[in-house]
Amino acid sequence: KRQVKEKEQALRDAQADQERDTQQFREEVEMISQKYDQLQKQTLEASAIGKKLGSLAQKPRLEVSQTLSSDKAWRPIIREVDKIYPRFSFLLQEACPDLTESERRYCYFHIFGFDGNEEAKLLDINPDSVRTKRTRINLKIQKGPEKEDNLRDYLIKYLLK
């Protein structure tokens, strides 16, 4: 009887140790994941296109040729996001196959994290149009009870995880 109690206690102790170890590993994985997310964001901001967009966003006014009004202007954005987030295109298509090409492009652009006024300037549209665009994409892409208010958070945290 005593041996059974000792074995039961040893088993409980081992289980408690395993639970502590599991929790510690979860915390370490979360910390590494956060650092990786930060590194991806910094890499995107430090990229040539990230710097160019950041610089243009700070200008008081842009020439039409400096805005994202042509297919050629979108290529480096899409290329850079696909390089840093390799599964983005696939996951975006899987999450919402009915996005238009314009909405897909906007999701790529939105990953850079510009505010609405900066986006409006770079896209050469009214800031209200940026809000409308975000709302429409949110309605298409975020279905279900876990709906995030912020499209970028959804794209980064949920789509890319």
JSON list of C-alpha atoms in Angstrom, two decimals:
[
{"chain": "A", "resi": 1, "resn": "LYS", "atom": "CA", "xyz": [0.00, 0.00, 0.00]},
{"chain": "A", "resi": 2, "resn": "ARG", "atom": "CA", "xyz": [2.81, 2.36, 0.84]},
{"chain": "A", "resi": 3, "resn": "GLN", "atom": "CA", "xyz": [4.53, 1.62, -2.47]},
{"chain": "A", "resi": 4, "resn": "VAL", "atom": "CA", "xyz": [1.35, 2.45, -4.37]},
{"chain": "A", "resi": 5, "resn": "LYS", "atom": "CA", "xyz": [1.07, 5.81, -2.58]},
{"chain": "A", "resi": 6, "resn": "GLU", "atom": "CA", "xyz": [4.73, 6.57, -3.28]},
{"chain": "A", "resi": 7, "resn": "LYS", "atom": "CA", "xyz": [4.27, 5.72, -6.96]},
{"chain": "A", "resi": 8, "resn": "GLU", "atom": "CA", "xyz": [1.12, 7.83, -7.16]},
{"chain": "A", "resi": 9, "resn": "GLN", "atom": "CA", "xyz": [2.97, 10.75, -5.59]},
{"chain": "A", "resi": 10, "resn": "ALA", "atom": "CA", "xyz": [5.92, 10.28, -7.94]},
{"chain": "A", "resi": 11, "resn": "LEU", "atom": "CA", "xyz": [3.49, 10.24, -10.85]},
{"chain": "A", "resi": 12, "resn": "ARG", "atom": "CA", "xyz": [1.79, 13.45, -9.63]},
{"chain": "A", "resi": 13, "resn": "ASP", "atom": "CA", "xyz": [5.20, 15.10, -9.19]},
{"chain": "A", "resi": 14, "resn": "ALA", "atom": "CA", "xyz": [6.27, 14.05, -12.68]},
{"chain": "A", "resi": 15, "resn": "GLN", "atom": "CA", "xyz": [3.01, 15.36, -14.11]},
{"chain": "A", "resi": 16, "resn": "ALA", "atom": "CA", "xyz": [3.46, 18.70, -12.32]},
{"chain": "A", "resi": 17, "resn": "ASP", "atom": "CA", "xyz": [7.03, 18.95, -13.65]},
{"chain": "A", "resi": 18, "resn": "GLN", "atom": "CA", "xyz": [5.80, 18.19, -17.15]},
{"chain": "A", "resi": 19, "resn": "GLU", "atom": "CA", "xyz": [3.08, 20.85, -16.91]},
{"chain": "A", "resi": 20, "resn": "ARG", "atom": "CA", "xyz": [5.64, 23.44, -15.71]},
{"chain": "A", "resi": 21, "resn": "ASP", "atom": "CA", "xyz": [7.98, 22.51, -18.56]},
{"chain": "A", "resi": 22, "resn": "THR", "atom": "CA", "xyz": [5.14, 22.71, -21.08]},
{"chain": "A", "resi": 23, "resn": "GLN", "atom": "CA", "xyz": [4.15, 26.15, -19.83]},
{"chain": "A", "resi": 24, "resn": "GLN", "atom": "CA", "xyz": [7.75, 27.33, -19.97]},
{"chain": "A", "resi": 25, "resn": "PHE", "atom": "CA", "xyz": [8.08, 26.06, -23.56]},
{"chain": "A", "resi": 26, "resn": "ARG", "atom": "CA", "xyz": [4.84, 27.82, -24.54]},
{"chain": "A", "resi": 27, "resn": "GLU", "atom": "CA", "xyz": [6.13, 31.09, -23.10]},
{"chain": "A", "resi": 28, "resn": "GLU", "atom": "CA", "xyz": [9.45, 30.68, -24.92]},
{"chain": "A", "resi": 29, "resn": "VAL", "atom": "CA", "xyz": [7.67, 29.91, -28.21]},
{"chain": "A", "resi": 30, "resn": "GLU", "atom": "CA", "xyz": [5.48, 33.01, -27.76]},
{"chain": "A", "resi": 31, "resn": "MET", "atom": "CA", "xyz": [8.52, 35.18, -27.04]},
{"chain": "A", "resi": 32, "resn": "ILE", "atom": "CA", "xyz": [10.37, 33.82, -30.09]},
{"chain": "A", "resi": 33, "resn": "SER", "atom": "CA", "xyz": [7.25, 34.33, -32.21]},
{"chain": "A", "resi": 34, "resn": "GLN", "atom": "CA", "xyz": [6.95, 37.96, -31.09]},
{"chain": "A", "resi": 35, "resn": "LYS", "atom": "CA", "xyz": [10.63, 38.58, -31.84]},
{"chain": "A", "resi": 36, "resn": "TYR", "atom": "CA", "xyz": [10.23, 36.99, -35.27]},
{"chain": "A", "resi": 37, "resn": "ASP", "atom": "CA", "xyz": [7.17, 39.16, -36.00]},
{"chain": "A", "resi": 38, "resn": "GLN", "atom": "CA", "xyz": [9.14, 42.25, -34.99]},
{"chain": "A", "resi": 39, "resn": "LEU", "atom": "CA", "xyz": [12.07, 41.19, -37.17]},
{"chain": "A", "resi": 40, "resn": "GLN", "atom": "CA", "xyz": [9.76, 40.73, -40.15]},
{"chain": "A", "resi": 41, "resn": "LYS", "atom": "CA", "xyz": [8.25, 44.18, -39.59]},
{"chain": "A", "resi": 42, "resn": "GLN", "atom": "CA", "xyz": [11.71, 45.77, -39.30]},
{"chain": "A", "resi": 43, "resn": "THR", "atom": "CA", "xyz": [12.89, 43.93, -42.42]},
{"chain": "A", "resi": 44, "resn": "LEU", "atom": "CA", "xyz": [9.89, 45.21, -44.37]},
{"chain": "A", "resi": 45, "resn": "GLU", "atom": "CA", "xyz": [10.43, 48.79, -43.17]},
{"chain": "A", "resi": 46, "resn": "ALA", "atom": "CA", "xyz": [14.16, 48.63, -43.94]},
{"chain": "A", "resi": 47, "resn": "SER", "atom": "CA", "xyz": [13.68, 47.20, -47.43]},
{"chain": "A", "resi": 48, "resn": "ALA", "atom": "CA", "xyz": [14.24, 49.45, -50.42]},
{"chain": "A", "resi": 49, "resn": "ILE", "atom": "CA", "xyz": [10.52, 49.69, -51.17]},
{"chain": "A", "resi": 50, "resn": "GLY", "atom": "CA", "xyz": [9.70, 50.17, -47.47]},
{"chain": "A", "resi": 51, "resn": "LYS", "atom": "CA", "xyz": [12.11, 53.08, -47.25]},
{"chain": "A", "resi": 52, "resn": "LYS", "atom": "CA", "xyz": [10.84, 54.56, -50.51]},
{"chain": "A", "resi": 53, "resn": "LEU", "atom": "CA", "xyz": [7.19, 54.35, -49.42]},
{"chain": "A", "resi": 54, "resn": "GLY", "atom": "CA", "xyz": [8.08, 55.77, -45.99]},
{"chain": "A", "resi": 55, "resn": "SER", "atom": "CA", "xyz": [9.90, 58.67, -47.57]},
{"chain": "A", "resi": 56, "resn": "LEU", "atom": "CA", "xyz": [7.05, 59.39, -49.98]},
{"chain": "A", "resi": 57, "resn": "ALA", "atom": "CA", "xyz": [4.49, 59.20, -47.16]},
{"chain": "A", "resi": 58, "resn": "GLN", "atom": "CA", "xyz": [6.34, 62.00, -45.32]},
{"chain": "A", "resi": 59, "resn": "LYS", "atom": "CA", "xyz": [6.19, 64.40, -48.27]},
{"chain": "A", "resi": 60, "resn": "PRO", "atom": "CA", "xyz": [3.50, 67.06, -48.08]},
{"chain": "A", "resi": 61, "resn": "ARG", "atom": "CA", "xyz": [2.36, 66.38, -51.65]},
{"chain": "A", "resi": 62, "resn": "LEU", "atom": "CA", "xyz": [3.12, 63.74, -54.27]},
{"chain": "A", "resi": 63, "resn": "GLU", "atom": "CA", "xyz": [3.27, 63.89, -58.02]},
{"chain": "A", "resi": 64, "resn": "VAL", "atom": "CA", "xyz": [0.91, 61.43, -59.72]},
{"chain": "A", "resi": 65, "resn": "SER", "atom": "CA", "xyz": [3.98, 59.52, -60.95]},
{"chain": "A", "resi": 66, "resn": "GLN", "atom": "CA", "xyz": [5.02, 58.95, -57.30]},
{"chain": "A", "resi": 67, "resn": "THR", "atom": "CA", "xyz": [1.73, 57.35, -56.27]},
{"chain": "A", "resi": 68, "resn": "LEU", "atom": "CA", "xyz": [0.76, 53.70, -56.55]},
{"chain": "A", "resi": 69, "resn": "SER", "atom": "CA", "xyz": [-1.35, 54.28, -59.61]},
{"chain": "A", "resi": 70, "resn": "SER", "atom": "CA", "xyz": [0.34, 51.85, -62.02]},
{"chain": "A", "resi": 71, "resn": "ASP", "atom": "CA", "xyz": [0.88, 48.09, -62.16]},
{"chain": "A", "resi": 72, "resn": "LYS", "atom": "CA", "xyz": [4.61, 48.76, -62.26]},
{"chain": "A", "resi": 73, "resn": "ALA", "atom": "CA", "xyz": [4.44, 50.57, -58.91]},
{"chain": "A", "resi": 74, "resn": "TRP", "atom": "CA", "xyz": [2.82, 47.52, -57.26]},
{"chain": "A", "resi": 75, "resn": "ARG", "atom": "CA", "xyz": [5.36, 44.91, -58.35]},
{"chain": "A", "resi": 76, "resn": "PRO", "atom": "CA", "xyz": [8.09, 45.78, -55.81]},
{"chain": "A", "resi": 77, "resn": "ILE", "atom": "CA", "xyz": [5.52, 45.91, -52.98]},
{"chain": "A", "resi": 78, "resn": "ILE", "atom": "CA", "xyz": [4.14, 42.48, -53.80]},
{"chain": "A", "resi": 79, "resn": "ARG", "atom": "CA", "xyz": [7.62, 41.06, -54.36]},
{"chain": "A", "resi": 80, "resn": "GLU", "atom": "CA", "xyz": [8.92, 42.36, -51.01]},
{"chain": "A", "resi": 81, "resn": "VAL", "atom": "CA", "xyz": [5.93, 41.18, -48.98]},
{"chain": "A", "resi": 82, "resn": "ASP", "atom": "CA", "xyz": [6.12, 37.75, -50.64]},
{"chain": "A", "resi": 83, "resn": "LYS", "atom": "CA", "xyz": [9.83, 37.58, -49.79]},
{"chain": "A", "resi": 84, "resn": "ILE", "atom": "CA", "xyz": [9.31, 38.42, -46.11]},
{"chain": "A", "resi": 85, "resn": "TYR", "atom": "CA", "xyz": [5.98, 36.60, -45.73]},
{"chain": "A", "resi": 86, "resn": "PRO", "atom": "CA", "xyz": [6.35, 33.70, -48.21]},
{"chain": "A", "resi": 87, "resn": "ARG", "atom": "CA", "xyz": [2.88, 32.21, -47.72]},
{"chain": "A", "resi": 88, "resn": "PHE", "atom": "CA", "xyz": [0.98, 35.50, -47.74]},
{"chain": "A", "resi": 89, "resn": "SER", "atom": "CA", "xyz": [-0.48, 35.18, -51.25]},
{"chain": "A", "resi": 90, "resn": "PHE", "atom": "CA", "xyz": [-1.64, 31.61, -50.68]},
{"chain": "A", "resi": 91, "resn": "LEU", "atom": "CA", "xyz": [-3.10, 32.32, -47.24]},
{"chain": "A", "resi": 92, "resn": "LEU", "atom": "CA", "xyz": [-4.87, 35.46, -48.44]},
{"chain": "A", "resi": 93, "resn": "GLN", "atom": "CA", "xyz": [-6.40, 33.56, -51.36]},
{"chain": "A", "resi": 94, "resn": "GLU", "atom": "CA", "xyz": [-7.42, 30.73, -49.05]},
{"chain": "A", "resi": 95, "resn": "ALA", "atom": "CA", "xyz": [-8.94, 33.08, -46.46]},
{"chain": "A", "resi": 96, "resn": "CYS", "atom": "CA", "xyz": [-10.86, 35.12, -49.01]},
{"chain": "A", "resi": 97, "resn": "PRO", "atom": "CA", "xyz": [-10.96, 33.89, -52.60]},
{"chain": "A", "resi": 98, "resn": "ASP", "atom": "CA", "xyz": [-13.46, 36.58, -53.62]},
{"chain": "A", "resi": 99, "resn": "LEU", "atom": "CA", "xyz": [-11.14, 39.56, -53.08]},
{"chain": "A", "resi": 100, "resn": "THR", "atom": "CA", "xyz": [-10.69, 41.65, -56.21]},
{"chain": "A", "resi": 101, "resn": "GLU", "atom": "CA", "xyz": [-7.18, 42.24, -57.55]},
{"chain": "A", "resi": 102, "resn": "SER", "atom": "CA", "xyz": [-7.34, 45.79, -56.20]},
{"chain": "A", "resi": 103, "resn": "GLU", "atom": "CA", "xyz": [-8.29, 44.51, -52.74]},
{"chain": "A", "resi": 104, "resn": "ARG", "atom": "CA", "xyz": [-5.51, 41.91, -52.81]},
{"chain": "A", "resi": 105, "resn": "ARG", "atom": "CA", "xyz": [-3.00, 44.62, -53.69]},
{"chain": "A", "resi": 106, "resn": "TYR", "atom": "CA", "xyz": [-4.31, 46.77, -50.88]},
{"chain": "A", "resi": 107, "resn": "CYS", "atom": "CA", "xyz": [-3.78, 43.91, -48.39]},
{"chain": "A", "resi": 108, "resn": "TYR", "atom": "CA", "xyz": [-0.15, 43.69, -49.55]},
{"chain": "A", "resi": 109, "resn": "PHE", "atom": "CA", "xyz": [0.27, 47.43, -49.15]},
{"chain": "A", "resi": 110, "resn": "HIS", "atom": "CA", "xyz": [-1.53, 47.49, -45.80]},
{"chain": "A", "resi": 111, "resn": "ILE", "atom": "CA", "xyz": [1.07, 45.11, -44.29]},
{"chain": "A", "resi": 112, "resn": "PHE", "atom": "CA", "xyz": [3.53, 48.05, -44.30]},
{"chain": "A", "resi": 113, "resn": "GLY", "atom": "CA", "xyz": [1.50, 49.66, -41.50]},
{"chain": "A", "resi": 114, "resn": "PHE", "atom": "CA", "xyz": [0.94, 53.19, -42.81]},
{"chain": "A", "resi": 115, "resn": "ASP", "atom": "CA", "xyz": [-1.86, 55.20, -41.25]},
{"chain": "A", "resi": 116, "resn": "GLY", "atom": "CA", "xyz": [-4.96, 56.08, -43.24]},
{"chain": "A", "resi": 117, "resn": "ASN", "atom": "CA", "xyz": [-3.76, 59.52, -44.32]},
{"chain": "A", "resi": 118, "resn": "GLU", "atom": "CA", "xyz": [-0.40, 58.18, -45.50]},
{"chain": "A", "resi": 119, "resn": "GLU", "atom": "CA", "xyz": [-2.13, 55.41, -47.41]},
{"chain": "A", "resi": 120, "resn": "ALA", "atom": "CA", "xyz": [-4.51, 57.91, -49.00]},
{"chain": "A", "resi": 121, "resn": "LYS", "atom": "CA", "xyz": [-1.57, 60.02, -50.13]},
{"chain": "A", "resi": 122, "resn": "LEU", "atom": "CA", "xyz": [0.36, 57.06, -51.56]},
{"chain": "A", "resi": 123, "resn": "LEU", "atom": "CA", "xyz": [-2.74, 55.65, -53.26]},
{"chain": "A", "resi": 124, "resn": "ASP", "atom": "CA", "xyz": [-3.82, 59.10, -54.46]},
{"chain": "A", "resi": 125, "resn": "ILE", "atom": "CA", "xyz": [-7.29, 58.71, -52.97]},
{"chain": "A", "resi": 126, "resn": "ASN", "atom": "CA", "xyz": [-9.38, 60.43, -50.31]},
{"chain": "A", "resi": 127, "resn": "PRO", "atom": "CA", "xyz": [-8.78, 59.29, -46.69]},
{"chain": "A", "resi": 128, "resn": "ASP", "atom": "CA", "xyz": [-12.48, 58.36, -46.47]},
{"chain": "A", "resi": 129, "resn": "SER", "atom": "CA", "xyz": [-11.91, 56.00, -49.40]},
{"chain": "A", "resi": 130, "resn": "VAL", "atom": "CA", "xyz": [-9.15, 54.28, -47.42]},
{"chain": "A", "resi": 131, "resn": "ARG", "atom": "CA", "xyz": [-11.56, 53.69, -44.53]},
{"chain": "A", "resi": 132, "resn": "THR", "atom": "CA", "xyz": [-14.21, 52.40, -46.94]},
{"chain": "A", "resi": 133, "resn": "LYS", "atom": "CA", "xyz": [-11.67, 50.08, -48.57]},
{"chain": "A", "resi": 134, "resn": "ARG", "atom": "CA", "xyz": [-10.56, 48.71, -45.19]},
{"chain": "A", "resi": 135, "resn": "THR", "atom": "CA", "xyz": [-14.15, 48.17, -44.10]},
{"chain": "A", "resi": 136, "resn": "ARG", "atom": "CA", "xyz": [-15.09, 46.32, -47.29]},
{"chain": "A", "resi": 137, "resn": "ILE", "atom": "CA", "xyz": [-12.04, 44.07, -47.10]},
{"chain": "A", "resi": 138, "resn": "ASN", "atom": "CA", "xyz": [-12.68, 43.45, -43.39]},
{"chain": "A", "resi": 139, "resn": "LEU", "atom": "CA", "xyz": [-16.22, 42.36, -44.17]},
{"chain": "A", "resi": 140, "resn": "LYS", "atom": "CA", "xyz": [-14.99, 39.96, -46.85]},
{"chain": "A", "resi": 141, "resn": "ILE", "atom": "CA", "xyz": [-11.97, 38.53, -45.09]},
{"chain": "A", "resi": 142, "resn": "GLN", "atom": "CA", "xyz": [-12.89, 38.39, -41.41]},
{"chain": "A", "resi": 143, "resn": "LYS", "atom": "CA", "xyz": [-15.83, 36.12, -40.96]},
{"chain": "A", "resi": 144, "resn": "GLY", "atom": "CA", "xyz": [-16.86, 34.72, -37.61]},
{"chain": "A", "resi": 145, "resn": "PRO", "atom": "CA", "xyz": [-16.93, 35.73, -33.97]},
{"chain": "A", "resi": 146, "resn": "GLU", "atom": "CA", "xyz": [-13.18, 36.41, -33.62]},
{"chain": "A", "resi": 147, "resn": "LYS", "atom": "CA", "xyz": [-13.42, 39.44, -35.88]},
{"chain": "A", "resi": 148, "resn": "GLU", "atom": "CA", "xyz": [-10.56, 41.90, -35.29]},
{"chain": "A", "resi": 149, "resn": "ASP", "atom": "CA", "xyz": [-11.12, 45.63, -35.61]},
{"chain": "A", "resi": 150, "resn": "ASN", "atom": "CA", "xyz": [-7.75, 46.15, -37.24]},
{"chain": "A", "resi": 151, "resn": "LEU", "atom": "CA", "xyz": [-7.16, 44.65, -40.70]},
{"chain": "A", "resi": 152, "resn": "ARG", "atom": "CA", "xyz": [-3.38, 44.72, -40.36]},
{"chain": "A", "resi": 153, "resn": "ASP", "atom": "CA", "xyz": [-3.53, 42.85, -37.04]},
{"chain": "A", "resi": 154, "resn": "TYR", "atom": "CA", "xyz": [-5.70, 40.23, -38.66]},
{"chain": "A", "resi": 155, "resn": "LEU", "atom": "CA", "xyz": [-3.40, 39.88, -41.66]},
{"chain": "A", "resi": 156, "resn": "ILE", "atom": "CA", "xyz": [-0.29, 39.56, -39.49]},
{"chain": "A", "resi": 157, "resn": "LYS", "atom": "CA", "xyz": [-1.54, 37.72, -36.41]},
{"chain": "A", "resi": 158, "resn": "TYR", "atom": "CA", "xyz": [-4.10, 35.35, -37.81]},
{"chain": "A", "resi": 159, "resn": "LEU", "atom": "CA", "xyz": [-3.52, 34.94, -41.50]},
{"chain": "A", "resi": 160, "resn": "LEU", "atom": "CA", "xyz": [0.26, 34.62, -41.28]},
{"chain": "A", "resi": 161, "resn": "LYS", "atom": "CA", "xyz": [0.49, 32.51, -38.09]}
]
